[in-house]
Amino acid sequence: MTDARPQAADEATFIAAVRSGDAARFALMTERHRRELQVHCYRMLANYEDAQDMTQETFLRAWNKRESFNGHAALRTWLYRIATNACLDFLEKRNDRTPVPSGLSDSGSEVLYLQPYPGRMLPEDPQESVVARETIELAFIVAVQHLPPRQRAVFILRDVLGWPASKAADVLELTVASVTSALQRARVTMREQLPGRRLDWRTSVTHELSNDERGVVKSYIDAHERNDLDGLMSLLRDDLRFAMLPESGTLTTTAEDAVDGWVSGGLFQRGHDDWRGVTTTVNRMPAAALYLRTPDDAEHRLFAIAVLHIVDGKIAELTGFDATDKPWLDLPPTL
């Protein structure tokens, strides 16, 4: 059971900072929640840069509304309220945040604004980290985007953060009955979007990559470095799901057709055949950062990042992202 005394002291200290107008102490106490708030905004928005912006907006709104904090709710709850409503306001203004039809009967809709989430910015708290993998994996983030914004907020607060209905209702200014109804509808959509996957996201699971996953990433990189198309093909499931964002179109394809498509698009051809790679993680998923050296360059430059969902030693889903001009990925620009 959580000891409430440190929390009460925390709130008292924060109220004192608010009353004194001590901006430095206010910033110090709110800043320690940055990582978890940014993950919350990312789950709402599926875009790392937007999540950064909305987290900063949260702190700005918190300072402007500081007099409204009276200690009746925990500081963390108060900040989540502000962050959630900042994201809802953002979604209300943007008309490009609704998944668009892909034109493929078996692939749902596209989330073209999806960005990967760098591991260094994930929460350091062990309890938050232990549940983070399945609730920040790309498939989960994409599935959440199919929920209407307010329903999305209810689902994240209730089923991801584990808040009681009354607390979620208070944050969203809804009735408990409305929250319960929205959650039921959200769970139906999530089951449709994530068939065959574990749906109890509040149960702790390990976030470490398995040896199997690490081995597949290494083999994936080795195949690129050797231009070994047969070896690359052998790593892919025959019902591979592939997307290269921000281009539209998620494909369900055979391993052979996938590799043939990459080759016909120019990969592994002259000028796109000198690869290096490093194993990394984004969204707590195994990933390969791929570096390409063109004939007129002395260095291998960061080209793309391939995020892999691995099942039984095979790549079942491959989501590629253009990695250029994204310093927040925390990857070296050259090798």
mmCIF file of C-alpha atoms in Angstrom:
data_model
loop_
_atom_site.group_PDB
_atom_site.id
_atom_site.type_symbol
_atom_site.label_atom_id
_atom_site.label_comp_id
_atom_site.label_asym_id
_atom_site.label_seq_id
_atom_site.Cartn_x
_atom_site.Cartn_y
_atom_site.Cartn_z
ATOM 1 C CA MET A 1 0.000 0.000 0.000
ATOM 2 C CA THR A 2 1.386 3.410 -0.968
ATOM 3 C CA ASP A 3 2.447 5.628 1.934
ATOM 4 C CA ALA A 4 0.407 8.810 1.587
ATOM 5 C CA ARG A 5 2.615 10.913 3.886
ATOM 6 C CA PRO A 6 5.375 11.713 1.370
ATOM 7 C CA GLN A 7 2.709 12.538 -1.214
ATOM 8 C CA ALA A 8 0.958 14.896 1.189
ATOM 9 C CA ALA A 9 4.270 16.577 1.958
ATOM 10 C CA ASP A 10 4.934 16.828 -1.775
ATOM 11 C CA GLU A 11 1.626 18.576 -2.376
ATOM 12 C CA ALA A 12 2.207 20.917 0.568
ATOM 13 C CA THR A 13 5.624 21.866 -0.816
ATOM 14 C CA PHE A 14 4.108 22.463 -4.231
ATOM 15 C CA ILE A 15 1.342 24.660 -2.811
ATOM 16 C CA ALA A 16 3.985 26.655 -0.974
ATOM 17 C CA ALA A 17 5.877 27.131 -4.251
ATOM 18 C CA VAL A 18 2.668 28.257 -5.966
ATOM 19 C CA ARG A 19 1.789 30.737 -3.244
ATOM 20 C CA SER A 20 5.282 32.209 -3.178
ATOM 21 C CA GLY A 21 5.464 32.413 -6.956
ATOM 22 C CA ASP A 22 8.697 30.423 -6.835
ATOM 23 C CA ALA A 23 9.027 29.534 -10.524
ATOM 24 C CA ALA A 24 12.262 27.590 -10.039
ATOM 25 C CA ARG A 25 10.797 25.279 -7.391
ATOM 26 C CA PHE A 26 7.577 24.933 -9.412
ATOM 27 C CA ALA A 27 9.595 23.857 -12.464
ATOM 28 C CA LEU A 28 11.698 21.439 -10.419
ATOM 29 C CA MET A 29 8.640 19.672 -9.006
ATOM 30 C CA THR A 30 6.766 19.438 -12.290
ATOM 31 C CA GLU A 31 9.788 18.554 -14.433
ATOM 32 C CA ARG A 32 10.275 15.183 -12.754
ATOM 33 C CA HIS A 33 6.965 14.067 -14.304
ATOM 34 C CA ARG A 34 8.080 15.005 -17.834
ATOM 35 C CA ARG A 35 8.861 11.524 -19.135
ATOM 36 C CA GLU A 36 5.651 9.861 -18.035
ATOM 37 C CA LEU A 37 3.575 12.817 -19.264
ATOM 38 C CA GLN A 38 5.328 12.706 -22.626
ATOM 39 C CA VAL A 39 4.576 8.977 -22.977
ATOM 40 C CA HIS A 40 0.955 9.757 -22.110
ATOM 41 C CA CYS A 41 0.822 12.416 -24.835
ATOM 42 C CA TYR A 42 2.503 10.029 -27.278
ATOM 43 C CA ARG A 43 -0.139 7.379 -26.646
ATOM 44 C CA MET A 44 -2.767 10.020 -27.347
ATOM 45 C CA LEU A 45 -1.075 11.448 -30.471
ATOM 46 C CA ALA A 46 1.225 8.696 -31.895
ATOM 47 C CA ASN A 47 3.799 11.327 -32.814
ATOM 48 C CA TYR A 48 6.962 11.967 -30.803
ATOM 49 C CA GLU A 49 7.388 15.598 -31.829
ATOM 50 C CA ASP A 50 3.740 16.424 -31.106
ATOM 51 C CA ALA A 51 4.053 14.680 -27.742
ATOM 52 C CA GLN A 52 7.061 16.849 -26.936
ATOM 53 C CA ASP A 53 5.095 19.965 -27.836
ATOM 54 C CA MET A 54 2.054 18.971 -25.782
ATOM 55 C CA THR A 55 4.203 18.116 -22.778
ATOM 56 C CA GLN A 56 5.704 21.570 -22.950
ATOM 57 C CA GLU A 57 2.184 22.983 -23.353
ATOM 58 C CA THR A 58 1.196 21.048 -20.233
ATOM 59 C CA PHE A 59 3.897 22.741 -18.155
ATOM 60 C CA LEU A 60 2.960 26.150 -19.550
ATOM 61 C CA ARG A 61 -0.715 25.601 -18.730
ATOM 62 C CA ALA A 62 0.206 24.272 -15.299
ATOM 63 C CA TRP A 63 2.129 27.464 -14.499
ATOM 64 C CA ASN A 64 -0.685 29.656 -15.794
ATOM 65 C CA LYS A 65 -3.253 27.657 -13.799
ATOM 66 C CA ARG A 66 -1.088 27.154 -10.725
ATOM 67 C CA GLU A 67 -3.519 28.967 -8.438
ATOM 68 C CA SER A 68 -6.150 26.305 -9.226
ATOM 69 C CA PHE A 69 -4.086 23.590 -7.521
ATOM 70 C CA ASN A 70 -5.452 23.187 -4.015
ATOM 71 C CA GLY A 71 -4.007 19.818 -3.011
ATOM 72 C CA HIS A 72 -7.330 17.949 -3.176
ATOM 73 C CA ALA A 73 -5.826 15.796 -5.933
ATOM 74 C CA ALA A 74 -2.254 14.599 -6.221
ATOM 75 C CA LEU A 75 0.128 16.772 -8.218
ATOM 76 C CA ARG A 76 0.596 13.904 -10.687
ATOM 77 C CA THR A 77 -3.180 13.638 -11.233
ATOM 78 C CA TRP A 78 -3.444 17.391 -11.740
ATOM 79 C CA LEU A 79 -0.698 17.304 -14.380
ATOM 80 C CA TYR A 80 -2.302 14.346 -16.168
ATOM 81 C CA ARG A 81 -5.570 16.267 -16.289
ATOM 82 C CA ILE A 82 -3.836 19.200 -17.954
ATOM 83 C CA ALA A 83 -1.871 16.974 -20.360
ATOM 84 C CA THR A 84 -4.966 15.008 -21.393
ATOM 85 C CA ASN A 85 -6.941 18.130 -22.133
ATOM 86 C CA ALA A 86 -4.021 19.693 -24.004
ATOM 87 C CA CYS A 87 -3.977 16.623 -26.261
ATOM 88 C CA LEU A 88 -7.749 16.724 -26.725
ATOM 89 C CA ASP A 89 -7.557 20.408 -27.684
ATOM 90 C CA PHE A 90 -4.781 19.575 -30.161
ATOM 91 C CA LEU A 91 -6.813 16.752 -31.723
ATOM 92 C CA GLU A 92 -9.879 18.967 -32.009
ATOM 93 C CA LYS A 93 -7.910 21.491 -34.075
ATOM 94 C CA ARG A 94 -6.157 18.993 -36.338
ATOM 95 C CA ASN A 95 -7.991 17.238 -39.165
ATOM 96 C CA ASP A 96 -5.057 14.990 -40.096
ATOM 97 C CA ARG A 97 -5.160 12.901 -36.945
ATOM 98 C CA THR A 98 -7.874 10.476 -38.066
ATOM 99 C CA PRO A 99 -6.509 7.247 -39.583
ATOM 100 C CA VAL A 100 -7.150 7.206 -43.316
ATOM 101 C CA PRO A 101 -8.271 4.115 -45.266
ATOM 102 C CA SER A 102 -5.369 2.211 -46.747
ATOM 103 C CA GLY A 103 -7.397 0.645 -49.531
ATOM 104 C CA LEU A 104 -6.351 -2.788 -48.324
ATOM 105 C CA SER A 105 -9.132 -4.980 -47.000
ATOM 106 C CA ASP A 106 -7.067 -6.599 -44.261
ATOM 107 C CA SER A 107 -4.968 -3.749 -42.960
ATOM 108 C CA GLY A 108 -7.402 -1.407 -41.260
ATOM 109 C CA SER A 109 -6.358 2.219 -41.670
ATOM 110 C CA GLU A 110 -3.103 4.058 -41.995
ATOM 111 C CA VAL A 111 -1.589 6.304 -39.314
ATOM 112 C CA LEU A 112 0.713 8.372 -41.488
ATOM 113 C CA TYR A 113 1.767 10.668 -38.642
ATOM 114 C CA LEU A 114 3.152 7.791 -36.564
ATOM 115 C CA GLN A 115 6.694 8.343 -35.294
ATOM 116 C CA PRO A 116 8.937 5.997 -33.292
ATOM 117 C CA TYR A 117 9.608 6.717 -29.621
ATOM 118 C CA PRO A 118 13.272 6.752 -28.475
ATOM 119 C CA GLY A 119 14.103 4.507 -25.549
ATOM 120 C CA ARG A 120 16.125 7.155 -23.723
ATOM 121 C CA MET A 121 12.951 9.199 -23.175
ATOM 122 C CA LEU A 122 10.917 6.408 -21.608
ATOM 123 C CA PRO A 123 10.183 6.668 -17.875
ATOM 124 C CA GLU A 124 12.907 5.503 -15.546
ATOM 125 C CA ASP A 125 10.486 4.424 -12.827
ATOM 126 C CA PRO A 126 10.596 0.587 -12.681
ATOM 127 C CA GLN A 127 6.837 0.194 -12.266
ATOM 128 C CA GLU A 128 6.082 2.417 -15.243
ATOM 129 C CA SER A 129 8.770 0.706 -17.312
ATOM 130 C CA VAL A 130 7.496 -2.785 -16.581
ATOM 131 C CA VAL A 131 4.128 -2.099 -18.220
ATOM 132 C CA ALA A 132 5.438 0.195 -20.912
ATOM 133 C CA ARG A 133 6.422 -2.270 -23.614
ATOM 134 C CA GLU A 134 3.015 -3.574 -24.651
ATOM 135 C CA THR A 135 1.390 -0.179 -24.216
ATOM 136 C CA ILE A 136 3.946 1.638 -26.331
ATOM 137 C CA GLU A 137 4.597 -0.943 -29.038
ATOM 138 C CA LEU A 138 3.709 0.387 -32.482
ATOM 139 C CA ALA A 139 0.731 -1.942 -32.992
ATOM 140 C CA PHE A 140 -0.801 -0.731 -29.728
ATOM 141 C CA ILE A 141 -0.188 2.937 -30.539
ATOM 142 C CA VAL A 142 -1.743 2.510 -33.986
ATOM 143 C CA ALA A 143 -4.749 0.654 -32.573
ATOM 144 C CA VAL A 144 -5.401 3.430 -30.039
ATOM 145 C CA GLN A 145 -5.557 5.985 -32.858
ATOM 146 C CA HIS A 146 -8.712 4.279 -34.153
ATOM 147 C CA LEU A 147 -10.558 5.418 -31.031
ATOM 148 C CA PRO A 148 -12.323 8.798 -31.054
ATOM 149 C CA PRO A 149 -10.222 11.263 -29.000
ATOM 150 C CA ARG A 150 -12.305 11.344 -25.813
ATOM 151 C CA GLN A 151 -12.847 7.587 -25.921
ATOM 152 C CA ARG A 152 -9.096 7.261 -26.428
ATOM 153 C CA ALA A 153 -8.468 9.328 -23.323
ATOM 154 C CA VAL A 154 -10.884 7.196 -21.285
ATOM 155 C CA PHE A 155 -9.212 3.997 -22.458
ATOM 156 C CA ILE A 156 -5.690 5.216 -21.649
ATOM 157 C CA LEU A 157 -6.638 6.557 -18.224
ATOM 158 C CA ARG A 158 -8.647 3.480 -17.265
ATOM 159 C CA ASP A 159 -6.962 0.496 -18.908
ATOM 160 C CA VAL A 160 -3.397 1.709 -19.328
ATOM 161 C CA LEU A 161 -2.889 3.865 -16.237
ATOM 162 C CA GLY A 162 -5.388 1.858 -14.198
ATOM 163 C CA TRP A 163 -7.297 4.839 -12.846
ATOM 164 C CA PRO A 164 -10.703 4.235 -11.259
ATOM 165 C CA ALA A 165 -13.731 5.368 -13.247
ATOM 166 C CA SER A 166 -14.475 8.205 -10.831
ATOM 167 C CA LYS A 167 -10.978 9.663 -11.227
ATOM 168 C CA ALA A 168 -11.092 9.435 -15.034
ATOM 169 C CA ALA A 169 -14.554 11.000 -15.028
ATOM 170 C CA ASP A 170 -13.290 13.901 -12.939
ATOM 171 C CA VAL A 171 -10.344 14.542 -15.272
ATOM 172 C CA LEU A 172 -12.530 14.477 -18.388
ATOM 173 C CA GLU A 173 -15.540 16.193 -16.790
ATOM 174 C CA LEU A 174 -17.780 13.226 -17.625
ATOM 175 C CA THR A 175 -20.136 11.103 -15.579
ATOM 176 C CA VAL A 176 -18.947 7.729 -14.332
ATOM 177 C CA ALA A 177 -21.628 6.122 -16.504
ATOM 178 C CA SER A 178 -20.261 7.903 -19.587
ATOM 179 C CA VAL A 179 -16.724 6.775 -18.777
ATOM 180 C CA THR A 180 -17.873 3.182 -18.308
ATOM 181 C CA SER A 181 -19.760 3.207 -21.593
ATOM 182 C CA ALA A 182 -16.823 4.761 -23.484
ATOM 183 C CA LEU A 183 -14.439 2.191 -22.046
ATOM 184 C CA GLN A 184 -16.630 -0.707 -23.129
ATOM 185 C CA ARG A 185 -16.739 0.626 -26.696
ATOM 186 C CA ALA A 186 -12.992 1.248 -26.685
ATOM 187 C CA ARG A 187 -12.243 -2.301 -25.581
ATOM 188 C CA VAL A 188 -14.295 -3.686 -28.468
ATOM 189 C CA THR A 189 -12.301 -1.613 -30.963
ATOM 190 C CA MET A 190 -8.984 -2.600 -29.406
ATOM 191 C CA ARG A 191 -9.887 -6.287 -29.604
ATOM 192 C CA GLU A 192 -10.695 -5.801 -33.296
ATOM 193 C CA GLN A 193 -7.451 -3.947 -33.958
ATOM 194 C CA LEU A 194 -5.185 -6.288 -31.988
ATOM 195 C CA PRO A 195 -6.518 -9.794 -32.654
ATOM 196 C CA GLY A 196 -4.526 -12.549 -31.037
ATOM 197 C CA ARG A 197 -2.535 -10.258 -28.756
ATOM 198 C CA ARG A 198 -2.688 -10.024 -24.987
ATOM 199 C CA LEU A 199 -5.236 -7.391 -24.029
ATOM 200 C CA ASP A 200 -4.688 -7.098 -20.282
ATOM 201 C CA TRP A 201 -2.291 -4.155 -20.349
ATOM 202 C CA ARG A 202 -2.340 -3.542 -16.619
ATOM 203 C CA THR A 203 -0.649 -6.883 -15.916
ATOM 204 C CA SER A 204 3.093 -6.436 -15.494
ATOM 205 C CA VAL A 205 5.243 -7.933 -18.250
ATOM 206 C CA THR A 206 8.951 -7.842 -18.886
ATOM 207 C CA HIS A 207 10.216 -5.086 -21.155
ATOM 208 C CA GLU A 208 13.571 -6.658 -21.961
ATOM 209 C CA LEU A 209 14.278 -7.943 -25.442
ATOM 210 C CA SER A 210 14.654 -11.702 -25.658
ATOM 211 C CA ASN A 211 17.775 -13.406 -26.962
ATOM 212 C CA ASP A 212 15.646 -14.547 -29.891
ATOM 213 C CA GLU A 213 14.757 -10.949 -30.769
ATOM 214 C CA ARG A 214 18.347 -9.781 -30.484
ATOM 215 C CA GLY A 215 19.497 -12.636 -32.705
ATOM 216 C CA VAL A 216 16.981 -11.808 -35.431
ATOM 217 C CA VAL A 217 17.987 -8.121 -35.451
ATOM 218 C CA LYS A 218 21.645 -9.088 -35.740
ATOM 219 C CA SER A 219 20.850 -11.432 -38.637
ATOM 220 C CA TYR A 220 18.755 -8.696 -40.297
ATOM 221 C CA ILE A 221 21.680 -6.267 -40.106
ATOM 222 C CA ASP A 222 24.171 -8.909 -41.282
ATOM 223 C CA ALA A 223 21.983 -9.655 -44.323
ATOM 224 C CA HIS A 224 22.017 -5.953 -45.251
ATOM 225 C CA GLU A 225 25.760 -5.635 -44.804
ATOM 226 C CA ARG A 226 26.405 -8.697 -47.003
ATOM 227 C CA ASN A 227 23.628 -7.840 -49.487
ATOM 228 C CA ASP A 228 22.345 -11.327 -48.753
ATOM 229 C CA LEU A 229 18.852 -11.289 -50.205
ATOM 230 C CA ASP A 230 18.212 -14.981 -49.530
ATOM 231 C CA GLY A 231 19.293 -14.523 -45.935
ATOM 232 C CA LEU A 232 17.045 -11.484 -45.582
ATOM 233 C CA MET A 233 14.125 -13.366 -47.112
ATOM 234 C CA SER A 234 14.615 -16.244 -44.677
ATOM 235 C CA LEU A 235 14.041 -13.899 -41.728
ATOM 236 C CA LEU A 236 10.602 -12.759 -42.943
ATOM 237 C CA ARG A 237 7.320 -14.519 -42.319
ATOM 238 C CA ASP A 238 5.384 -15.325 -45.441
ATOM 239 C CA ASP A 239 2.499 -13.147 -44.233
ATOM 240 C CA LEU A 240 4.743 -10.180 -43.477
ATOM 241 C CA ARG A 241 3.077 -6.840 -42.769
ATOM 242 C CA PHE A 242 5.252 -4.000 -44.031
ATOM 243 C CA ALA A 243 4.970 -0.223 -43.929
ATOM 244 C CA MET A 244 7.449 2.543 -44.699
ATOM 245 C CA LEU A 245 6.287 5.778 -43.100
ATOM 246 C CA PRO A 246 5.358 8.449 -43.905
ATOM 247 C CA GLU A 247 4.464 6.804 -47.235
ATOM 248 C CA SER A 248 0.954 5.360 -47.316
ATOM 249 C CA GLY A 249 0.092 1.711 -47.695
ATOM 250 C CA THR A 250 0.620 -1.134 -45.261
ATOM 251 C CA LEU A 251 1.227 -4.294 -47.235
ATOM 252 C CA THR A 252 0.597 -7.882 -46.282
ATOM 253 C CA THR A 253 3.042 -9.664 -48.535
ATOM 254 C CA THR A 254 5.102 -12.799 -48.955
ATOM 255 C CA ALA A 255 8.758 -12.699 -47.974
ATOM 256 C CA GLU A 256 9.824 -13.114 -51.592
ATOM 257 C CA ASP A 257 7.539 -10.349 -52.867
ATOM 258 C CA ALA A 258 8.703 -8.015 -50.104
ATOM 259 C CA VAL A 259 12.373 -8.438 -50.983
ATOM 260 C CA ASP A 260 11.631 -8.215 -54.712
ATOM 261 C CA GLY A 261 9.757 -4.978 -54.081
ATOM 262 C CA TRP A 262 12.653 -3.480 -52.128
ATOM 263 C CA VAL A 263 15.103 -4.408 -54.883
ATOM 264 C CA SER A 264 12.875 -3.010 -57.634
ATOM 265 C CA GLY A 265 12.639 0.192 -55.591
ATOM 266 C CA GLY A 266 16.417 0.544 -55.739
ATOM 267 C CA LEU A 267 17.618 -1.024 -52.498
ATOM 268 C CA PHE A 268 20.616 -3.350 -52.792
ATOM 269 C CA GLN A 269 21.301 -1.864 -56.228
ATOM 270 C CA ARG A 270 24.431 0.145 -57.019
ATOM 271 C CA GLY A 271 24.498 3.234 -54.819
ATOM 272 C CA HIS A 272 22.206 1.563 -52.288
ATOM 273 C CA ASP A 273 24.259 -1.517 -51.493
ATOM 274 C CA ASP A 274 26.869 -0.410 -48.952
ATOM 275 C CA TRP A 275 25.143 -0.858 -45.610
ATOM 276 C CA ARG A 276 26.092 -0.811 -41.967
ATOM 277 C CA GLY A 277 23.706 -1.248 -39.074
ATOM 278 C CA VAL A 278 23.408 -1.081 -35.304
ATOM 279 C CA THR A 279 20.956 -2.838 -33.026
ATOM 280 C CA THR A 280 18.738 -0.501 -31.050
ATOM 281 C CA THR A 281 15.251 -0.299 -29.569
ATOM 282 C CA VAL A 282 12.381 2.111 -30.103
ATOM 283 C CA ASN A 283 8.977 1.793 -28.474
ATOM 284 C CA ARG A 284 10.640 -0.988 -26.438
ATOM 285 C CA MET A 285 10.757 -3.018 -29.647
ATOM 286 C CA PRO A 286 13.770 -4.499 -31.422
ATOM 287 C CA ALA A 287 14.996 -2.252 -34.201
ATOM 288 C CA ALA A 288 17.822 -1.909 -36.680
ATOM 289 C CA ALA A 289 19.284 1.492 -37.460
ATOM 290 C CA LEU A 290 20.529 1.264 -41.041
ATOM 291 C CA TYR A 291 23.340 3.418 -42.410
ATOM 292 C CA LEU A 292 24.040 3.806 -46.137
ATOM 293 C CA ARG A 293 27.247 4.925 -47.845
ATOM 294 C CA THR A 294 26.802 6.267 -51.340
ATOM 295 C CA PRO A 295 29.666 6.089 -53.869
ATOM 296 C CA ASP A 296 30.565 9.773 -53.471
ATOM 297 C CA ASP A 297 30.643 9.708 -49.657
ATOM 298 C CA ALA A 298 33.371 8.600 -47.259
ATOM 299 C CA GLU A 299 30.966 7.795 -44.424
ATOM 300 C CA HIS A 300 27.887 5.693 -43.812
ATOM 301 C CA ARG A 301 25.026 8.044 -42.983
ATOM 302 C CA LEU A 302 21.897 7.280 -40.995
ATOM 303 C CA PHE A 303 19.245 6.315 -43.515
ATOM 304 C CA ALA A 304 16.337 4.489 -41.907
ATOM 305 C CA ILE A 305 15.247 2.639 -38.830
ATOM 306 C CA ALA A 306 13.437 -0.687 -39.149
ATOM 307 C CA VAL A 307 11.229 -1.581 -36.189
ATOM 308 C CA LEU A 308 10.534 -5.298 -35.984
ATOM 309 C CA HIS A 309 7.791 -7.356 -34.406
ATOM 310 C CA ILE A 310 9.268 -10.835 -34.091
ATOM 311 C CA VAL A 311 7.205 -13.974 -33.634
ATOM 312 C CA ASP A 312 8.812 -17.415 -33.239
ATOM 313 C CA GLY A 313 12.115 -16.251 -34.665
ATOM 314 C CA LYS A 314 10.631 -14.569 -37.740
ATOM 315 C CA ILE A 315 9.834 -10.963 -38.586
ATOM 316 C CA ALA A 316 6.030 -10.734 -38.646
ATOM 317 C CA GLU A 317 5.794 -6.937 -38.933
ATOM 318 C CA LEU A 318 8.359 -4.464 -40.227
ATOM 319 C CA THR A 319 7.751 -0.745 -39.907
ATOM 320 C CA GLY A 320 10.360 1.448 -41.520
ATOM 321 C CA PHE A 321 10.903 5.107 -40.724
ATOM 322 C CA ASP A 322 13.014 7.708 -42.465
ATOM 323 C CA ALA A 323 15.659 8.428 -39.821
ATOM 324 C CA THR A 324 17.287 11.468 -41.405
ATOM 325 C CA ASP A 325 17.014 14.834 -39.636
ATOM 326 C CA LYS A 326 15.647 13.291 -36.450
ATOM 327 C CA PRO A 327 18.261 13.976 -33.761
ATOM 328 C CA TRP A 328 15.769 12.998 -31.058
ATOM 329 C CA LEU A 329 16.232 9.348 -32.090
ATOM 330 C CA ASP A 330 19.555 9.616 -30.246
ATOM 331 C CA LEU A 331 21.449 7.719 -32.945
ATOM 332 C CA PRO A 332 24.868 8.727 -34.308
ATOM 333 C CA PRO A 333 24.419 10.478 -37.671
ATOM 334 C CA THR A 334 27.328 8.606 -39.242
ATOM 335 C CA LEU A 335 29.264 5.374 -38.799
#
